[in-house]
XYZ file of C-alpha atoms in Angstrom:
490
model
C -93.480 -144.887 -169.668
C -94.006 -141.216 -169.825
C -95.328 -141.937 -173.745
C -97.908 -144.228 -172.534
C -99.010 -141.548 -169.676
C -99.256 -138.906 -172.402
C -100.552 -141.233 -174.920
C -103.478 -142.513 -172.360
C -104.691 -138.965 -170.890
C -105.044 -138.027 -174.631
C -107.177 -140.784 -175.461
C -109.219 -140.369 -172.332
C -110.150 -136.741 -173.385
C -110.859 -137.523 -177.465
C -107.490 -138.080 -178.880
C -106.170 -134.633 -178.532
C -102.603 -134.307 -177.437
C -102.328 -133.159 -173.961
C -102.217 -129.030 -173.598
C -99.288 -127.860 -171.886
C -101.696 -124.776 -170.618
C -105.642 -124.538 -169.819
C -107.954 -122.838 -171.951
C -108.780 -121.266 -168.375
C -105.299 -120.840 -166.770
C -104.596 -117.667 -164.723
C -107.304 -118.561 -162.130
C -106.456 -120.050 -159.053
C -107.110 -124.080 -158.505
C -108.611 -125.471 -155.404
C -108.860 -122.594 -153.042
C -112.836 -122.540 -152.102
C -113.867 -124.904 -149.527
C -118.094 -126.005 -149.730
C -118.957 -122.955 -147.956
C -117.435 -120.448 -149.944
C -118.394 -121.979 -153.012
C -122.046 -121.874 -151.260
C -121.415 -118.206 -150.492
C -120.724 -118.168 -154.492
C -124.385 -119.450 -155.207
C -126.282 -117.417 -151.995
C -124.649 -114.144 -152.362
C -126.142 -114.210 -156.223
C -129.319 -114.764 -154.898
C -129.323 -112.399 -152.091
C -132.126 -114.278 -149.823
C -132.158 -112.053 -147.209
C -133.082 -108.676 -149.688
C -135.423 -111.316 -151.566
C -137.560 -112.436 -148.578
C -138.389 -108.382 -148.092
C -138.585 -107.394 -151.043
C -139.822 -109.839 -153.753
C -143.255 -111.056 -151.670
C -143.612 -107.305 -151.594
C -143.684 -107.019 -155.101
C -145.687 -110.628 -155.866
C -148.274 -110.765 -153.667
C -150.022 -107.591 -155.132
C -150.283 -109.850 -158.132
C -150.731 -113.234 -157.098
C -152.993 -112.235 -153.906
C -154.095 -115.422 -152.175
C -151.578 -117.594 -154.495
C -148.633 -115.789 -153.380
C -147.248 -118.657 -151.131
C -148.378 -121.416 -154.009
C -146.273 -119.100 -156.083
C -143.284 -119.344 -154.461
C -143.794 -123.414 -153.913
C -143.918 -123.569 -157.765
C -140.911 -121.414 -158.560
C -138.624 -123.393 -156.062
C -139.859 -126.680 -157.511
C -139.213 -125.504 -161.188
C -135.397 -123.844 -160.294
C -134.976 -127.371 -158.662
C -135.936 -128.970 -161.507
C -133.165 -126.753 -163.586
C -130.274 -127.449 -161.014
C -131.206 -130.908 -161.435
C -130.160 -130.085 -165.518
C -127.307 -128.199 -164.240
C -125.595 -130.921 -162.215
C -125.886 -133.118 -165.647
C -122.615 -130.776 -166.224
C -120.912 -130.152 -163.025
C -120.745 -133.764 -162.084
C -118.854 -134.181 -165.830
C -116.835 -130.433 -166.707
C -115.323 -128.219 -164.737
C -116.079 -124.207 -166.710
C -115.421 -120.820 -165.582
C -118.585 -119.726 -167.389
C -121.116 -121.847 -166.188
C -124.291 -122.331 -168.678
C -122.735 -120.556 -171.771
C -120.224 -123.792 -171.460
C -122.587 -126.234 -170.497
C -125.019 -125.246 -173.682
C -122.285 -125.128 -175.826
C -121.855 -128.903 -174.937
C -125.102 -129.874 -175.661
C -126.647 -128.068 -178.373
C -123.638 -126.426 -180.218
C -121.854 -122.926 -180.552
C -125.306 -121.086 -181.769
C -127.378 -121.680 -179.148
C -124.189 -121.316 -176.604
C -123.794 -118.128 -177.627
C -127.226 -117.593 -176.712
C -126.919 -118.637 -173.647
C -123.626 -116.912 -172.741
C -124.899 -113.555 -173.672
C -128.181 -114.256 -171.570
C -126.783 -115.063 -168.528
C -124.626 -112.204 -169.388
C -127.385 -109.794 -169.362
C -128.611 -111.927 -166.169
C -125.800 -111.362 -164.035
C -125.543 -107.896 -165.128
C -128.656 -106.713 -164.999
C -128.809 -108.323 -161.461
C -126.104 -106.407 -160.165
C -127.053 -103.442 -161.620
C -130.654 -104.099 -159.177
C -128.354 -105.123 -156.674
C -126.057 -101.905 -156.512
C -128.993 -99.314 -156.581
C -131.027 -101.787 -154.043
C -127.417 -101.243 -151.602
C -127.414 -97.660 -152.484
C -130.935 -97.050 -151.723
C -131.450 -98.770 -148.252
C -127.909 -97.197 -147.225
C -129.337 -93.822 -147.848
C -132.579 -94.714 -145.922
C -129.918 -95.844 -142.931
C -128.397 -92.610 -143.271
C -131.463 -90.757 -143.220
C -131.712 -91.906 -139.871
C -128.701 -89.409 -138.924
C -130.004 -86.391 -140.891
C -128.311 -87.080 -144.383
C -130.242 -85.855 -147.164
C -132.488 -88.353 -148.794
C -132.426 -88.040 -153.374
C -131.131 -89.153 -155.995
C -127.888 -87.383 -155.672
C -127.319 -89.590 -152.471
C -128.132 -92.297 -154.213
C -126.086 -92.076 -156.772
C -122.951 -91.236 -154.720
C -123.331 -93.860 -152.707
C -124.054 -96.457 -155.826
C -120.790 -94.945 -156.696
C -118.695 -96.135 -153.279
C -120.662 -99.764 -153.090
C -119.253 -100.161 -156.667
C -115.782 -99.089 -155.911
C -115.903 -101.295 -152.739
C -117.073 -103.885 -154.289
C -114.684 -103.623 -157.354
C -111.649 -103.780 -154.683
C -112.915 -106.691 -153.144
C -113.365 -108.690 -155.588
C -110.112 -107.867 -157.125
C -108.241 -108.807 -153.875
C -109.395 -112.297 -154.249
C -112.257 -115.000 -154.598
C -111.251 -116.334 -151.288
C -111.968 -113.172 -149.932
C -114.846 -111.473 -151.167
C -116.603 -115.411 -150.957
C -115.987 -115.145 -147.211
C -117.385 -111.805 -146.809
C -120.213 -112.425 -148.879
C -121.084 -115.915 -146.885
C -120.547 -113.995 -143.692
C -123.061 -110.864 -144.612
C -125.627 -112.956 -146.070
C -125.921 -115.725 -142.758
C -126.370 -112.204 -140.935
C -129.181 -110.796 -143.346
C -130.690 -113.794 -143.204
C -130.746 -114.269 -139.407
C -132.191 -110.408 -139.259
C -134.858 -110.645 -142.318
C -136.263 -113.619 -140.627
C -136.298 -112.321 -136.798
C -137.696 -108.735 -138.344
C -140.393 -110.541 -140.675
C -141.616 -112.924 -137.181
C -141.877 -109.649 -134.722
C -143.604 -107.678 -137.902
C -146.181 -110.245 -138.533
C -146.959 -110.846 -134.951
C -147.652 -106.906 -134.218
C -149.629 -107.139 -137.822
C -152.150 -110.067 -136.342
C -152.181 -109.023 -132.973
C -152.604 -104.956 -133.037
C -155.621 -105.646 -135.448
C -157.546 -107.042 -137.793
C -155.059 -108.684 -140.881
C -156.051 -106.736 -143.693
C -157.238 -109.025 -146.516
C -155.335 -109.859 -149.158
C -156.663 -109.083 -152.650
C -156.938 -111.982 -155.874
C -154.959 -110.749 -158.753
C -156.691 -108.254 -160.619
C -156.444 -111.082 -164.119
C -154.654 -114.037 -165.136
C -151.649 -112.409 -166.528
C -151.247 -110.956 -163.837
C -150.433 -114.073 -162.375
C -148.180 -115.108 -164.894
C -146.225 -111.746 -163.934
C -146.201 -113.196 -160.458
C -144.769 -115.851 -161.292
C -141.990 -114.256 -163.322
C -141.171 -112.235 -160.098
C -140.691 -114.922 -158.223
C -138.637 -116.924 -160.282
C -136.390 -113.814 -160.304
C -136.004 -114.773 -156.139
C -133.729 -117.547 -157.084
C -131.672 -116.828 -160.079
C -127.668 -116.900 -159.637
C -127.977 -119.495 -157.479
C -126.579 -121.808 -160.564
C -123.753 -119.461 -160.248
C -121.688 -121.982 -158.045
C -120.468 -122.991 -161.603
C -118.470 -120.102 -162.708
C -116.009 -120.770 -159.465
C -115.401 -124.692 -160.385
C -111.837 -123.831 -161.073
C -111.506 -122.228 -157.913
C -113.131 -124.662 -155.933
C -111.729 -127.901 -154.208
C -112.972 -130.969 -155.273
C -115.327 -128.776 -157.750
C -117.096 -131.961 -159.058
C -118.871 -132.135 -155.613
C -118.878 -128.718 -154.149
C -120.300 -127.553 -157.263
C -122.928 -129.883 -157.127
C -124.049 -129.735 -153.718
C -124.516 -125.919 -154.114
C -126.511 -125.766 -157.425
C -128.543 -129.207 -155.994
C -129.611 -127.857 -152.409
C -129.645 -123.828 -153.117
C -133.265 -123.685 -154.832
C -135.017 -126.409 -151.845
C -133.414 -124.053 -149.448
C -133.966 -120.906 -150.606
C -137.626 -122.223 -151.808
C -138.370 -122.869 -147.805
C -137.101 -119.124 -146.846
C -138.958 -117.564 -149.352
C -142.094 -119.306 -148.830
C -141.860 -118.680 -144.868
C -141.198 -114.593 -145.956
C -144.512 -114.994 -148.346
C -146.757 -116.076 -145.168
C -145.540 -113.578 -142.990
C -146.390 -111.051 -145.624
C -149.195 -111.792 -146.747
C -150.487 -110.426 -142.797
C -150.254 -106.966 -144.490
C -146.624 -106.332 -143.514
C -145.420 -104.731 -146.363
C -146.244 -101.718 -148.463
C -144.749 -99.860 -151.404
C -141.649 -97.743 -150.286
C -141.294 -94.072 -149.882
C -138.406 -91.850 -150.458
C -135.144 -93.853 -151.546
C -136.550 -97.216 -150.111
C -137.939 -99.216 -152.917
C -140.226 -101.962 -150.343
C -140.286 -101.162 -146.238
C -142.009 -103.257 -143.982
C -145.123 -101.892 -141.855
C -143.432 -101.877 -138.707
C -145.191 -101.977 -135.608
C -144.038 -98.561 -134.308
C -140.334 -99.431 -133.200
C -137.709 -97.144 -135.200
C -134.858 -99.765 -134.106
C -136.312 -102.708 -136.237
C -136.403 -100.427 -139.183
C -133.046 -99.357 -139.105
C -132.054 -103.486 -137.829
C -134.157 -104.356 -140.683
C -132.816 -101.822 -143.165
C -129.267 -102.574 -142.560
C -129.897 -106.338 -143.298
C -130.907 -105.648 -146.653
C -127.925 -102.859 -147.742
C -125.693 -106.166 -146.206
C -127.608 -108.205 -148.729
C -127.683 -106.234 -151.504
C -124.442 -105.766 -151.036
C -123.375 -109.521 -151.525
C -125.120 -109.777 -154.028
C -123.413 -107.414 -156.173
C -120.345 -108.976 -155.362
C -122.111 -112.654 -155.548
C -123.217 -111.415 -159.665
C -120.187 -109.800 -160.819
C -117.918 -112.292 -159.570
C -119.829 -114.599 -162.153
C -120.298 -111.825 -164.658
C -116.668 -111.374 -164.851
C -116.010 -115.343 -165.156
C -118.197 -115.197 -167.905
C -116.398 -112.435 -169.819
C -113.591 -113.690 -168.566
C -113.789 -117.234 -170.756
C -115.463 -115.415 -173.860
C -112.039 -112.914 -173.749
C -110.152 -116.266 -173.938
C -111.963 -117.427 -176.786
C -111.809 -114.693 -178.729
C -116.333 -113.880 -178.736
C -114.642 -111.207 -176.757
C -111.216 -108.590 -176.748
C -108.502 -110.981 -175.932
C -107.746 -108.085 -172.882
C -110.586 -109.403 -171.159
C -109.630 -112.585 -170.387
C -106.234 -111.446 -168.637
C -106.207 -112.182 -165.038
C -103.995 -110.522 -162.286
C -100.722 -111.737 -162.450
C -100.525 -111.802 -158.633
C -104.204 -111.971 -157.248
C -105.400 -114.101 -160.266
C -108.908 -112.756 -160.668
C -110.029 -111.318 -163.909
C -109.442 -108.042 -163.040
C -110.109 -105.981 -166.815
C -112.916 -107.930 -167.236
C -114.450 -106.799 -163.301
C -112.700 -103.258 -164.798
C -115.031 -102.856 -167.688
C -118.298 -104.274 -166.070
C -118.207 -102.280 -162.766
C -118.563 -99.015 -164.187
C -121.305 -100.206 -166.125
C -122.821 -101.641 -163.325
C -122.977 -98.348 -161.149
C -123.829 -96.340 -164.229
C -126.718 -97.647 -166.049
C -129.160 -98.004 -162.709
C -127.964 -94.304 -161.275
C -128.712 -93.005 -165.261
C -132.074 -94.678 -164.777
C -133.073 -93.607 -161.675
C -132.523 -89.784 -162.589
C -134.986 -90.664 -165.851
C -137.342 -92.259 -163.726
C -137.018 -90.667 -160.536
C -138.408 -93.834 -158.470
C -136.104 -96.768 -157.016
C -138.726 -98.936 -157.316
C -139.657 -98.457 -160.799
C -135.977 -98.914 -161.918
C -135.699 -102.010 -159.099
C -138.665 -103.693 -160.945
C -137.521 -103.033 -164.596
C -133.719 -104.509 -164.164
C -135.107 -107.581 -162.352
C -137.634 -107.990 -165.110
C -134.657 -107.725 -167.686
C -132.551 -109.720 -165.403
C -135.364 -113.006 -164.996
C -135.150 -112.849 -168.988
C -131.702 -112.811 -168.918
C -131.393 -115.756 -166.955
C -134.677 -117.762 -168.186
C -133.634 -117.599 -171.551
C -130.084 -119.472 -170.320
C -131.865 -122.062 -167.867
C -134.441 -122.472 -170.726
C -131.023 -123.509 -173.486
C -129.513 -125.270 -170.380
C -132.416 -127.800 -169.700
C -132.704 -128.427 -173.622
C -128.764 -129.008 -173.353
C -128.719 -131.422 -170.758
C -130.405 -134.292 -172.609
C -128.412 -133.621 -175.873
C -125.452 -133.655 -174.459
C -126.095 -136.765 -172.514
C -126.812 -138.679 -175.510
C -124.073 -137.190 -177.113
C -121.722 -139.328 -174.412
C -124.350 -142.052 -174.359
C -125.300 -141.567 -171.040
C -129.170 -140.575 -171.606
C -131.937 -141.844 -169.241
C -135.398 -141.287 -168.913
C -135.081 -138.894 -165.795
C -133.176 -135.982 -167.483
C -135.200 -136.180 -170.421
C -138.715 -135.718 -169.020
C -136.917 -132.883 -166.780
C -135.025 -131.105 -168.667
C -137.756 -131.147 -171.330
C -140.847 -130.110 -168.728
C -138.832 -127.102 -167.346
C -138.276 -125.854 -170.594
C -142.260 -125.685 -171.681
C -142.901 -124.758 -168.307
C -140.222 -121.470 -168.265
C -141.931 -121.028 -172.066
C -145.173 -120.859 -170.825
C -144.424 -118.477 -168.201
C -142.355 -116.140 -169.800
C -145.545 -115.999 -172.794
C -147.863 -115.747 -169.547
C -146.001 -112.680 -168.043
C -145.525 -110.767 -171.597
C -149.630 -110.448 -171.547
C -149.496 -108.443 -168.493
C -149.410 -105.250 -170.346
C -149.776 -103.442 -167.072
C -146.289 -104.340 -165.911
C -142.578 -104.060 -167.261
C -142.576 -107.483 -168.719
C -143.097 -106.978 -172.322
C -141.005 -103.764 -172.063
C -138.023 -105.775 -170.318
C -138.507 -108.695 -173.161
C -137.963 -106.085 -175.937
C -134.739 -104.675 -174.067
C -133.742 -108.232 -173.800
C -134.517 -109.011 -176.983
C -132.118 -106.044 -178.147
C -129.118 -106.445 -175.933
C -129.451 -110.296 -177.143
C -129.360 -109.262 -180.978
C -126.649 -106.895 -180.345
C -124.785 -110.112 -178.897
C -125.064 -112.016 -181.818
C -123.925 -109.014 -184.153
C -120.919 -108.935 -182.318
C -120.136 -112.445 -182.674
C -120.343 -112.513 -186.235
C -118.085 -109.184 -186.783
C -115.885 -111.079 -184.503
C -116.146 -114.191 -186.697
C -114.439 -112.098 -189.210
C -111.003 -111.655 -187.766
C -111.561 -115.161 -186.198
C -112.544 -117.700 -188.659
C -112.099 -120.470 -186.723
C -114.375 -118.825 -183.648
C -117.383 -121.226 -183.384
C -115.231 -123.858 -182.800
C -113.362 -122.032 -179.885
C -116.367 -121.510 -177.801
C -117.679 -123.325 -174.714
C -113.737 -123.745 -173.042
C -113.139 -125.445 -169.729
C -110.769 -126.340 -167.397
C -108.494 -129.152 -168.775
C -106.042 -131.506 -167.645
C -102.820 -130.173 -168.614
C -99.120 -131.424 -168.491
C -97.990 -129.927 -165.146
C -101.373 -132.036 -163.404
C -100.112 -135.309 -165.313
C -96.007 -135.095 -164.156
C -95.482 -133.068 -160.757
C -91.648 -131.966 -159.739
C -91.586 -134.776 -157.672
C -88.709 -136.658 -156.358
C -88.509 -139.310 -154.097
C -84.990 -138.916 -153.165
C -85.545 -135.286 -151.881
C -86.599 -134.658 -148.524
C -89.685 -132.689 -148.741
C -90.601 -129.856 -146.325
């Protein structure tokens, strides 16, 4: 009997005996419920900081089209969850689209992928921990703490080492913190963006809101706001550590970008009033208050809270990602060691977090403006994570015909978000007024630098393109539990 159990499961997953370990073990199993694994997805996205900042930084571009902007960046990251759930309805994978394009088009373009979303998640956090930084030093302005880029970078320093300890403690943890702070940033963004454009349209006259100067700079707009969603596909990298993963995972990537699409277009309208203005000092965006110091500082906490979770939301997912390519081997071996009694992947959060904290601080000391640096690592960041959603939606199709489960629906998709996200990116890279075509060179680098390292790592291991892409598997101990039926179980 136990043959034919064996014999059976290895059939069902191509003839390969059963592993008595997963590619993936380490990591807790089943201990997210829907919400947290929701947290997973929001805190990435950091909706709260988004509906504040990015209008601030699209509508000067798109003008009139801002709010069409925003309608056309939801339907188009809806269009790429729909790709995504071709996967998480199928595979369970600790690393999300590096797995999932491995899958469908092969180790190549996975690699790709994994180093995008790589540079995504990083480059993200990197925004997010000098966006946390800077709105914490406007909050302590407030109480006669000296505004600069010294503050700054102290205080990138503690939201790094908080978040570092956080996310070391636990998933289950830092998912319910992040969850909690970003329901409250939400709730305040959206009460302080109301009460803002009401004194805007009611004090005086609503300032009118310019066309873009060109076409490009459309494009750029668009580019922008695309960056408003990314991470929520991030749901993904916590499948192992979510119960019933093949749903909760999902339901996150399938409702986040409808959602999220709704708040963002809601923040676009009530800034497009003339709320919003470039930042002074540390802030990078502040809203044109209508003379009431408490909103600021209500409003200005929100976003540090939001910020916040999102540094936490984009490591977590950065470190799952390193975490799996350690395991294979694309990586040090160390880096895919988790804690033997918290089971995170704590060298992998080890070696990112200084990183993380160090590259925006360096850059705001060359620059000298948080919004400058703000722009430039969420301009490197949207190409991180465009050029994975762009593999992803290509992946989809392949790797449903690979299983011979193809259909017209996935096809026409997958295939129109791709030219679409192609189109945009070529759009945005004409704007030679903005960051774009500075952020695709940088991306362009850190991406060849990827592949370089993959091929010296090919050398000491041969058999490494075939390693790639791992998942959770069923393994012996899921197959024969220490059950017996004579015992009396308490």
């Amino acid at each position: 009997m136990a043959g034919w159990v064996i014999g059976y499961v290895a059939g069902m997953s191509g003839r390969r005996a059963i592993r008595k370990r997963s590619p993936v073990s380490g990591l807790r199993r089943a201990q997210l419920s829907f919400a947290q694994v929701l947290g997973q997805s929001v805190s990435a996205v950091a909706p709260s900081a988004v509906m504040v900042t990015l209008p601030a930084l699209v509508i000067p571009a798109a003008g009139r089209a801002a709010v069409p902007v925003f309608v056309v960046a939801a339907l188009l990251m809806a269009a790429v969850g729909y790709c995504v759930t071709q996967f998480t309805t199928r595979m369970v994978a600790v690393s999300g689209l590096y797995s999932y394009t491995v899958k469908g088009l092969g180790p190549t373009a996975g690699i790709a992928a994994g180093w995008s979303v790589v540079i995504g998640y990083a480059a993200a956090a990197m925004a997010s921990t000098l966006g946390a930084a800077s709105y914490l030093t406007a909050l302590l302005g407030h109480v006669g703490v000296p505004d600069g880029r010294v503050t700054i970078a102290v205080l990138a320093v503690l939201v790094g080492v908080l978040a570092w300890a956080l996310m070391v403690r636990g998933i289950r943890l830092s998912a319910r913190i992040s969850l909690s702070v970003e329901v409250f940033a939400i709730a305040v963004a959206a009460a302080v963006l109301v009460i803002a454009f009401t004194g805007s349209v009611t004090g005086h006259d609503p300032p009118k809101v310019a066309e873009p100067e060109s076409r490009s700079a459309l494009g750029f707009a668009l580019l922008l706001a695309i960056t408003s969603y990314v991470g929520f596909e991030s749901a993904g990298t916590v499948a192992r550590e979510a119960q019933r993963p093949f749903v909760t995972v999902t339901r996150a990537i399938r409702w986040s970008p409808l959602v999220l699409g709704v708040l963002y277009t809601f923040a676009a309208a009530m800034q497009t009033a003339g709320t919003i203005r470039a930042g002074t000092g540390s802030v990078p965006i502040v809203l044109t208050l209508p003379n009431n110091a408490v909103l600021s500082i209500v409003m200005e906490l929100g976003i540090t809270a939001s910020w916040f979770a999102c540094v936490i939301g984009s490591t977590t997912a950065l470190s799952r990602t390193l975490f799996a390519m350690g395991r294979e081997g694309v990586v040090a071996a160390s880096v895919g060691r988790a804690h033997p009694v918290y089971r995170t992947p704590h060298v992998a959060l080890t070696l990112a977090m200084p990183v993380i904290v160090a590259a925006p601080v360096c850059y705001l000391f060359a620059t000298g403006s948080s919004r400058e640096v703000l722009i430039g690592l969420l301009a490197v960041s949207a190409h991180g994570y465009i050029g994975a959603y762009l593999l992803v939606c290509l992946a989809a199709p392949a790797f449903l015909r690979r299983i011979g489960e193809l259909t017209r629906a996935p096809l026409v998709i997958g295939l129109s978000a791709a030219a679409m996200m192609v189109t945009i990116i070529g759009w945005a890279a004409l704007t030679v007024a903005s960051p774009v075509w500075i952020a695709t060179a940088v991306y362009a680098g850190l991406l060849a630098a990827g592949f370089a390292a993959f091929g010296w790592r090919r050398r000491s291991v041969p058999d490494l393109a075939e390693r790639v892409g791992v998942f959770d598997e069923t393994v012996a101990g899921d197959v024969f539990a220490d059950y017996n039926p004579w015992e009396v179980r308490r």
